[in-house]
GROMACS .gro file of C-alpha atoms in nm:
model
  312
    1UNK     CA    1   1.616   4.313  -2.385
    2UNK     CA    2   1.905   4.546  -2.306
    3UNK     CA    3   1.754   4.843  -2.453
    4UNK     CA    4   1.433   4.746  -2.240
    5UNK     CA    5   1.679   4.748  -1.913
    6UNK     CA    6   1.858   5.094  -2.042
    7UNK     CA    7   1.515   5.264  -2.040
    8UNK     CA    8   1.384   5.120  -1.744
    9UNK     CA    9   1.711   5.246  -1.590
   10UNK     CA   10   1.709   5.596  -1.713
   11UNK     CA   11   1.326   5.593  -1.601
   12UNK     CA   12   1.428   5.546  -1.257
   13UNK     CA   13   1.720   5.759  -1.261
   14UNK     CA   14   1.501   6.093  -1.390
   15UNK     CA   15   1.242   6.017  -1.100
   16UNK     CA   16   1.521   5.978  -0.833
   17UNK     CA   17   1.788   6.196  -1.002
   18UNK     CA   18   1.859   6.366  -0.648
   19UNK     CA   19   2.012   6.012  -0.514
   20UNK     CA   20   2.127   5.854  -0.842
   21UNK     CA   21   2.521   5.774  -0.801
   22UNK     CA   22   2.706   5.660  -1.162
   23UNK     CA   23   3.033   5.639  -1.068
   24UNK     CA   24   3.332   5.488  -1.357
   25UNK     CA   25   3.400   5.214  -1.139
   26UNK     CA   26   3.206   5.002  -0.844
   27UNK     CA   27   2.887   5.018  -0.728
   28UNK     CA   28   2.568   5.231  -0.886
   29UNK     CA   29   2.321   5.334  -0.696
   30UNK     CA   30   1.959   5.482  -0.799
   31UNK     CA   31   1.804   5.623  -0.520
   32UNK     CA   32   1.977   5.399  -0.252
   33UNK     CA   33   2.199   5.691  -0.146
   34UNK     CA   34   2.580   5.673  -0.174
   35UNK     CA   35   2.668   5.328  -0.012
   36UNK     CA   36   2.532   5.164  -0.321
   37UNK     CA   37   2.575   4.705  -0.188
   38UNK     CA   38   2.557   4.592  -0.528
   39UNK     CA   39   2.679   4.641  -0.885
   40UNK     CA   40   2.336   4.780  -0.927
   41UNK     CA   41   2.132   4.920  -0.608
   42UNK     CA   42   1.774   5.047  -0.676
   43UNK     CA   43   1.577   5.199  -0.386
   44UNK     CA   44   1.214   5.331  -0.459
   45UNK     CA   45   0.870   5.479  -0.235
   46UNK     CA   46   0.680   5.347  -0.523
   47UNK     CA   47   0.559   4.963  -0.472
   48UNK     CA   48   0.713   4.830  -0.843
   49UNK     CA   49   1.096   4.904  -0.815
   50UNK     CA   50   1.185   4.808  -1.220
   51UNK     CA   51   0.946   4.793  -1.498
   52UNK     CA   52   1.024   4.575  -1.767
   53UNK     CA   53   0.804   4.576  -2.149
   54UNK     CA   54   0.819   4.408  -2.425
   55UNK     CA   55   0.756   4.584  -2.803
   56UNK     CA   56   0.620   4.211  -2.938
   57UNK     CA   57   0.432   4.000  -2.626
   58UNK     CA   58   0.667   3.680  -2.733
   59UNK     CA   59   0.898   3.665  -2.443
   60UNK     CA   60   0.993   3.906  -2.102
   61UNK     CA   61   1.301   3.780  -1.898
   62UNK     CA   62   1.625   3.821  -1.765
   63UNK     CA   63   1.932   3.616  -1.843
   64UNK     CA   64   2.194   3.535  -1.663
   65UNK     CA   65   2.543   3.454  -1.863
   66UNK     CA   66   2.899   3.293  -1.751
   67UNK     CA   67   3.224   3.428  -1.807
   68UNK     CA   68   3.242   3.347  -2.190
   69UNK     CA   69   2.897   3.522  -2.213
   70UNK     CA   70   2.685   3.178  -2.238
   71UNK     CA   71   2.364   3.176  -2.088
   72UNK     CA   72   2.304   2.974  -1.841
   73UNK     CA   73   1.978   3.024  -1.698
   74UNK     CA   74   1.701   3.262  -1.778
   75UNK     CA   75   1.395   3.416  -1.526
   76UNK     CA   76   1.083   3.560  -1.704
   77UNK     CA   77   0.793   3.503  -1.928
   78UNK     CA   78   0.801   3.226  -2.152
   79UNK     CA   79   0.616   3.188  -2.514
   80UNK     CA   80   0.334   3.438  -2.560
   81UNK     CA   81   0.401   3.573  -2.208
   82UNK     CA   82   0.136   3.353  -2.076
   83UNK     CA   83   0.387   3.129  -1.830
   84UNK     CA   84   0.660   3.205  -1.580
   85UNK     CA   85   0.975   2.978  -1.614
   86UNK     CA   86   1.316   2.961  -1.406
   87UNK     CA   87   1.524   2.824  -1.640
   88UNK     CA   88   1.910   2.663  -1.614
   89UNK     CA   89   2.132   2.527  -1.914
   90UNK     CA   90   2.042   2.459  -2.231
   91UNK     CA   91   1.672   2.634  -2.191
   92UNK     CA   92   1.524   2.305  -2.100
   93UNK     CA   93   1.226   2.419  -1.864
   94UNK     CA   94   1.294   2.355  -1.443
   95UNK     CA   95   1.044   2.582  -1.320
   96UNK     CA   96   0.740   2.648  -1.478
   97UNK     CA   97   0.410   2.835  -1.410
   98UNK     CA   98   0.119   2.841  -1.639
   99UNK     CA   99  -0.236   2.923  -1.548
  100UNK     CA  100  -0.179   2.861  -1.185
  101UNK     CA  101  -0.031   2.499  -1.246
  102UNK     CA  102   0.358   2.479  -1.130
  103UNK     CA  103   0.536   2.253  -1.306
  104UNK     CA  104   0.902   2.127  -1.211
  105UNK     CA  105   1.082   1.961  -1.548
  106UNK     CA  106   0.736   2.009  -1.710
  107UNK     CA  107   0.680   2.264  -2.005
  108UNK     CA  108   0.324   2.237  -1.996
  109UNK     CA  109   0.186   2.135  -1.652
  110UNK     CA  110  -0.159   1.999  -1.656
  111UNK     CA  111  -0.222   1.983  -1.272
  112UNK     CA  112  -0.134   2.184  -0.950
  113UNK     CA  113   0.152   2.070  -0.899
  114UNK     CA  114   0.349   1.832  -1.146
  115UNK     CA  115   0.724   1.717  -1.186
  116UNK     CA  116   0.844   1.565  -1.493
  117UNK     CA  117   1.160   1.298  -1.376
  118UNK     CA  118   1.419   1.216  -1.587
  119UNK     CA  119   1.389   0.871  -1.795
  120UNK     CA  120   1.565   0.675  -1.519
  121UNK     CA  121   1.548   0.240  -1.580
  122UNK     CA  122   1.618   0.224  -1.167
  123UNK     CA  123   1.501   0.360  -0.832
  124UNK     CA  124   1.668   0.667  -0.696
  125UNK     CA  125   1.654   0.958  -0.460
  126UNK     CA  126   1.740   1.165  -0.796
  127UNK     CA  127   1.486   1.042  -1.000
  128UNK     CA  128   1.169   1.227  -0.857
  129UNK     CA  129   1.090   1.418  -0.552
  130UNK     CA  130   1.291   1.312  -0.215
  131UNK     CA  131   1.196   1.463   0.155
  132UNK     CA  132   1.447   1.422   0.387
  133UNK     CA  133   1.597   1.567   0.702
  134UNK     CA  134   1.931   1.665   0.566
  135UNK     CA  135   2.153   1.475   0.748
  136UNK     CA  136   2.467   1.271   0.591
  137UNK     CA  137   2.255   0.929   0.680
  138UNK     CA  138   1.913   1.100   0.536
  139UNK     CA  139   1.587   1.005   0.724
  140UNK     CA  140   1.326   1.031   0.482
  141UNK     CA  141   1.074   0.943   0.198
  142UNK     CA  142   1.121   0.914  -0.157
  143UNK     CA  143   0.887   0.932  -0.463
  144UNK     CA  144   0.945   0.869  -0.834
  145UNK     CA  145   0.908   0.649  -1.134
  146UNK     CA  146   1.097   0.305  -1.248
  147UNK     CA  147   1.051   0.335  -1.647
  148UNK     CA  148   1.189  -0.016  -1.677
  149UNK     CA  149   0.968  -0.200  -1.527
  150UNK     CA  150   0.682   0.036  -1.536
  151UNK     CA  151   0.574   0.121  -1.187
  152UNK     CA  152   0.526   0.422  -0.922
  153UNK     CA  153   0.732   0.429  -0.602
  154UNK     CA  154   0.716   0.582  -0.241
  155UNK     CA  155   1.057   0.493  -0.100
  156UNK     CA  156   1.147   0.507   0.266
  157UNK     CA  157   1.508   0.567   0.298
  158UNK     CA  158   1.752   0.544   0.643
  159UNK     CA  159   2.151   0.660   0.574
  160UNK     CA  160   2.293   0.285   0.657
  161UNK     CA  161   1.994   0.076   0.650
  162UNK     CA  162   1.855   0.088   0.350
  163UNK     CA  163   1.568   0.126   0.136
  164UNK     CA  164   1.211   0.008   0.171
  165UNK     CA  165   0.982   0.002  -0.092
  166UNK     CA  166   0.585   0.081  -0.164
  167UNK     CA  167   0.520   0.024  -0.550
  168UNK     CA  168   0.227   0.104  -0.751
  169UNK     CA  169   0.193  -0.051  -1.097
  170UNK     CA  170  -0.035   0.127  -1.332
  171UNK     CA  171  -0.112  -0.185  -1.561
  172UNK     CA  172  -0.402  -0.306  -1.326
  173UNK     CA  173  -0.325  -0.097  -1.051
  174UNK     CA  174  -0.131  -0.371  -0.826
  175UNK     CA  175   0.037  -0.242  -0.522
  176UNK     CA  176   0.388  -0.398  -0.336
  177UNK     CA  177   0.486  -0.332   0.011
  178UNK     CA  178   0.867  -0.502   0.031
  179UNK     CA  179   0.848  -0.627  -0.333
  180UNK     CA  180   0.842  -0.521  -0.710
  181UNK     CA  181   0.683  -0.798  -0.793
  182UNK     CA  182   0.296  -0.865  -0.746
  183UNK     CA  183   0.269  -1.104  -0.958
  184UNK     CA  184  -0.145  -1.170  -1.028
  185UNK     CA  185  -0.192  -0.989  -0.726
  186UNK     CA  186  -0.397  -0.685  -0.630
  187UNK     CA  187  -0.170  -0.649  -0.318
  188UNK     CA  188   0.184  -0.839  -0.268
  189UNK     CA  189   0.360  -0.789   0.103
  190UNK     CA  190   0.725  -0.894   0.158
  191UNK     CA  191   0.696  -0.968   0.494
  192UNK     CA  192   0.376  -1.045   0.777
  193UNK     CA  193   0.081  -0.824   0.785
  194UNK     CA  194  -0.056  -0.689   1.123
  195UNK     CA  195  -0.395  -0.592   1.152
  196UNK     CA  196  -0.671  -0.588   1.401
  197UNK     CA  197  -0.925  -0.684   1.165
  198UNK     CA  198  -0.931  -0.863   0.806
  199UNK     CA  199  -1.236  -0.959   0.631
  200UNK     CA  200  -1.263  -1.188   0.322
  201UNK     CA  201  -1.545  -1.167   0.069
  202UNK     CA  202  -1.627  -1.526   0.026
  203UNK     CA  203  -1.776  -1.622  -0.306
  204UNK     CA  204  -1.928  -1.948  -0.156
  205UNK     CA  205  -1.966  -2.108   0.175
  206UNK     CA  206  -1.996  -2.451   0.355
  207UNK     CA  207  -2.365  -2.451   0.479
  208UNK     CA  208  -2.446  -2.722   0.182
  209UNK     CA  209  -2.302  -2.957   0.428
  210UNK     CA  210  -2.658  -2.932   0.660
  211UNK     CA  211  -2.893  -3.022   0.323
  212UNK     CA  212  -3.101  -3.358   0.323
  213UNK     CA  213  -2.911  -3.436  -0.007
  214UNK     CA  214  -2.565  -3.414   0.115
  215UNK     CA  215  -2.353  -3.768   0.111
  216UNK     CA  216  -2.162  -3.717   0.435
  217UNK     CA  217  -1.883  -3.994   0.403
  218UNK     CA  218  -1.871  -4.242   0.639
  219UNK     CA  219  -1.546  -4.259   0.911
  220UNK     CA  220  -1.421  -4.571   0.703
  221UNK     CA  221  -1.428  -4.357   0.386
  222UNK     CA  222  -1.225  -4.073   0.557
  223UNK     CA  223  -0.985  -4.339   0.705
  224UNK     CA  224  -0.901  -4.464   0.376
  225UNK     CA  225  -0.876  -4.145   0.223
  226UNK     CA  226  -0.582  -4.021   0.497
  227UNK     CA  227  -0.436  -4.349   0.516
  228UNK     CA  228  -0.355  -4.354   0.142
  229UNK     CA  229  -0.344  -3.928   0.117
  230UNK     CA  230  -0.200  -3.844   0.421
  231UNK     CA  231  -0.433  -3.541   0.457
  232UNK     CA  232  -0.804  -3.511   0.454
  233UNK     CA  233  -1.027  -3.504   0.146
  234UNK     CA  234  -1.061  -3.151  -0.065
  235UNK     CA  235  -0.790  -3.005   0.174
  236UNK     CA  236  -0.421  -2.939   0.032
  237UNK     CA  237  -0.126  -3.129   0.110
  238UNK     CA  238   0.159  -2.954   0.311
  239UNK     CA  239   0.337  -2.983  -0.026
  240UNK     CA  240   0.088  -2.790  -0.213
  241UNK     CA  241   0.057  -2.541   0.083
  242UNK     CA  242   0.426  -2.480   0.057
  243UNK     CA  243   0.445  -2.447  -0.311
  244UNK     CA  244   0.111  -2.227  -0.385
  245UNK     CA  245  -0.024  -2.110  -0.027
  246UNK     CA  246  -0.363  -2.064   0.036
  247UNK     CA  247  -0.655  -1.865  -0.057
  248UNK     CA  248  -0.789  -1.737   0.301
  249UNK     CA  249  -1.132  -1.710   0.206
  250UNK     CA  250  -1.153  -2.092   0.039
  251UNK     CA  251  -0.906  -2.248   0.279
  252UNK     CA  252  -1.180  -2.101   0.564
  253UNK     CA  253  -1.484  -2.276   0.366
  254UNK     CA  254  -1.292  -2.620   0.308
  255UNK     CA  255  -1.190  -2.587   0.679
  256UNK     CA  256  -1.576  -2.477   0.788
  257UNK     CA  257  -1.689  -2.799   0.570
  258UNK     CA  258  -1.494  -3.017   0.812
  259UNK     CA  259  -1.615  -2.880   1.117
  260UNK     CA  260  -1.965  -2.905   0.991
  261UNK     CA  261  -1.874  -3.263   0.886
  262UNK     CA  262  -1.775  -3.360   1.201
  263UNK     CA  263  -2.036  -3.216   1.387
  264UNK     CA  264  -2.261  -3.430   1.167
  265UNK     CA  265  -2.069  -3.709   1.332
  266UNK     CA  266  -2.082  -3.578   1.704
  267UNK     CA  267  -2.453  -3.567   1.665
  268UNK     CA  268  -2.505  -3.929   1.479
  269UNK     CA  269  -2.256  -4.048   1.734
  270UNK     CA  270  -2.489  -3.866   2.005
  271UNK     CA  271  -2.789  -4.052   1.880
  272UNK     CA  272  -2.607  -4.415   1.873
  273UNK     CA  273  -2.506  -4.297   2.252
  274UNK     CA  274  -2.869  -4.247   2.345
  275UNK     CA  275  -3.051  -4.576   2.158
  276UNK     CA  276  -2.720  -4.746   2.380
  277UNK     CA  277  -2.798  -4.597   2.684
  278UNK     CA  278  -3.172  -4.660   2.628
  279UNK     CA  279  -3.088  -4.998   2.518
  280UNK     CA  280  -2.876  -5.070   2.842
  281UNK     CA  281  -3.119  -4.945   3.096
  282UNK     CA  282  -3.347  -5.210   2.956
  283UNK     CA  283  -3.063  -5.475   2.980
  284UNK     CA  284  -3.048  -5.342   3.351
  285UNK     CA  285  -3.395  -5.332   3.405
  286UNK     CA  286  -3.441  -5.718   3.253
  287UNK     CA  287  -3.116  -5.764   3.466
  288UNK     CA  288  -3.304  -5.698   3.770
  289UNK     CA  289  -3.598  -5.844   3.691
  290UNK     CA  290  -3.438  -6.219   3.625
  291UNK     CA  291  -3.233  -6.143   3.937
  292UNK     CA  292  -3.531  -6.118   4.118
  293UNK     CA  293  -3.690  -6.376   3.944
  294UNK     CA  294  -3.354  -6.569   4.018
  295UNK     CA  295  -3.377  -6.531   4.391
  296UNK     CA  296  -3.754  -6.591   4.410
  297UNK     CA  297  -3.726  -6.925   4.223
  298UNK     CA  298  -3.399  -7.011   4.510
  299UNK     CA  299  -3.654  -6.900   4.802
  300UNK     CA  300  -3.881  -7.186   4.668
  301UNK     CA  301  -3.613  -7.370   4.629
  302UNK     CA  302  -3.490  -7.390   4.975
  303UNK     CA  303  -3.827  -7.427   5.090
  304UNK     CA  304  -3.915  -7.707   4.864
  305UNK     CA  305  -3.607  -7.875   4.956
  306UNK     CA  306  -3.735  -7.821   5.347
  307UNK     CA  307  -4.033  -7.978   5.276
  308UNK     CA  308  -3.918  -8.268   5.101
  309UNK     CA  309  -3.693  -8.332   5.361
  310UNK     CA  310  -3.972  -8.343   5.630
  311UNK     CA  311  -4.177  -8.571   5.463
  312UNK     CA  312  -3.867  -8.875   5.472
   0.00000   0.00000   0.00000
């Protein structure tokens, strides 16, 4: 490598030998006139300043070494030249670019974009990528993995408030908003859900209640039942509500049955109403009839009486 940058630099300095400045001490200059900035100022007309070649096509780059003549980072062409890398300590890959994929912590980056995070057990704005708006209390989003318990994270963070969580589990592909843990859920929310619409695929529904064949209980049966239950028949008890919740689109169909069930009573209670009005206008009608009858029978009466009383 430094026999490739002494050529390259006596290249340069026989096409620009006019400006070339190698003094003992400071600043060199190669065609950047006599005010050289840098240890090392190049100036050029020609569009590629330094040319830098390989004798093997295995690796092309520069290195960059402390005090003690360690390296501790390296720019250039990795393995075969076929990828670019920006390198720091130890020559594990940061940087990487290999057949347009750009890979951050990832040697051999299979998509776009990909970044390799360290093998962190917790959740972290250092363990994968973190946008923020630089400020001490950082406003911003976080994204990374939790290799303990095996899950994907987007993490909104607020300096002083804390840190709220979107996790995606990969076993099943379960999602928490609030929580880690989804338990048997697709979808687990820490916290009430605001929407404008929600709709529940039902797997059944209560219509069954309508058929011919359907035993509708009678009000004594469903008296019984709450008297000894406390709640109504094939609906949970405030107990099991509390300790299991409810299932939306089942609670719904139980909830539909009633209605239906007690509609079924409106309308045989309807039916009673109109044989008892029926039967009632009849009473009234007889009513009226013996009343008439009634004062008919007193009219002959009274005149009977009349008469009798003539005749003595």
């Amino acid at each position: 490598m430094n026999k490739i940058m002494f050529f390259a630099l006596v290249l340069i300095t026989q096409l620009n030998f006019g400006q070339n400045i190698f003094p003992t001490s400071g600043n060199t200059s190669i065609g950047a006139g006599a005010t050289p900035i840098s240890p090392l100022h190049i100036k050029s007309s020609n569009d590629a300043i330094l040319a830098l070649q390989t004798t093997d096509d295995r690796w092309l780059y520069t290195q960059y070494l402390n005090s003690v003549g360690t390296r501790k980072s390296w720019i250039g062409l990795g393995y075969d030249l076929s990828s670019f890398n920006i390198t720091v300590e130890n020559g594990t890959d940061k940087i990487l670019l290999n057949g347009g994929n750009v890979g951050i912590n990832s040697p051999s980056p299979l998509n776009t974009f990909e970044v390799k995070v360290p093998t962190s057990k917790g959740v972290s704005s250092s363990d994968g990528i973190s946008i923020h708006d630089g400020a001490v209390y950082r406003l911003g989003i976080n994204i990374g993995v939790n290799t303990e318990s095996e899950y994907s994270y987007i993490q909104a963070i607020k300096g002083g408030i804390g840190q709220k969580n979107i996790i995606i589990n990969p076993i099943g592909g379960s999602v928490g908003i609030g929580t880690i843990t989804t338990g048997t859920h697709k979808l687990a929310v820490e916290g009430s859900i605001g929407a404008r619409e929600v709709k529940v695929l039902a797997t059944g529904w209560a219509d069954f209640v309508f058929k011919k064949e359907y035993n509708l209980p009678t009000l004594q049966e469903v008296e019984k039942h709450t008297n000894e239950k406390g709640h109504l028949e094939n609906i949970p008890s405030e107990e099991e509500v509390l300790k299991n919740g409810i299932n939306l689109g089942e609670m719904n169909a139980k909830l539909l049955r009633k209605i239906e069930e007690l509609t079924l009573y409106v309308i045989e209670q309807e039916k009673k109403n109109i044989i008892q009005s029926e039967e009632i206008e009849k009473s009234n009608k007889q009513i009226e009839r013996l009343s008439f009858e009634n004062k008919t029978l007193t009219s002959i009466s009274e005149r009977l009486y009349q008469i009798e009383q003539k005749i003595k």
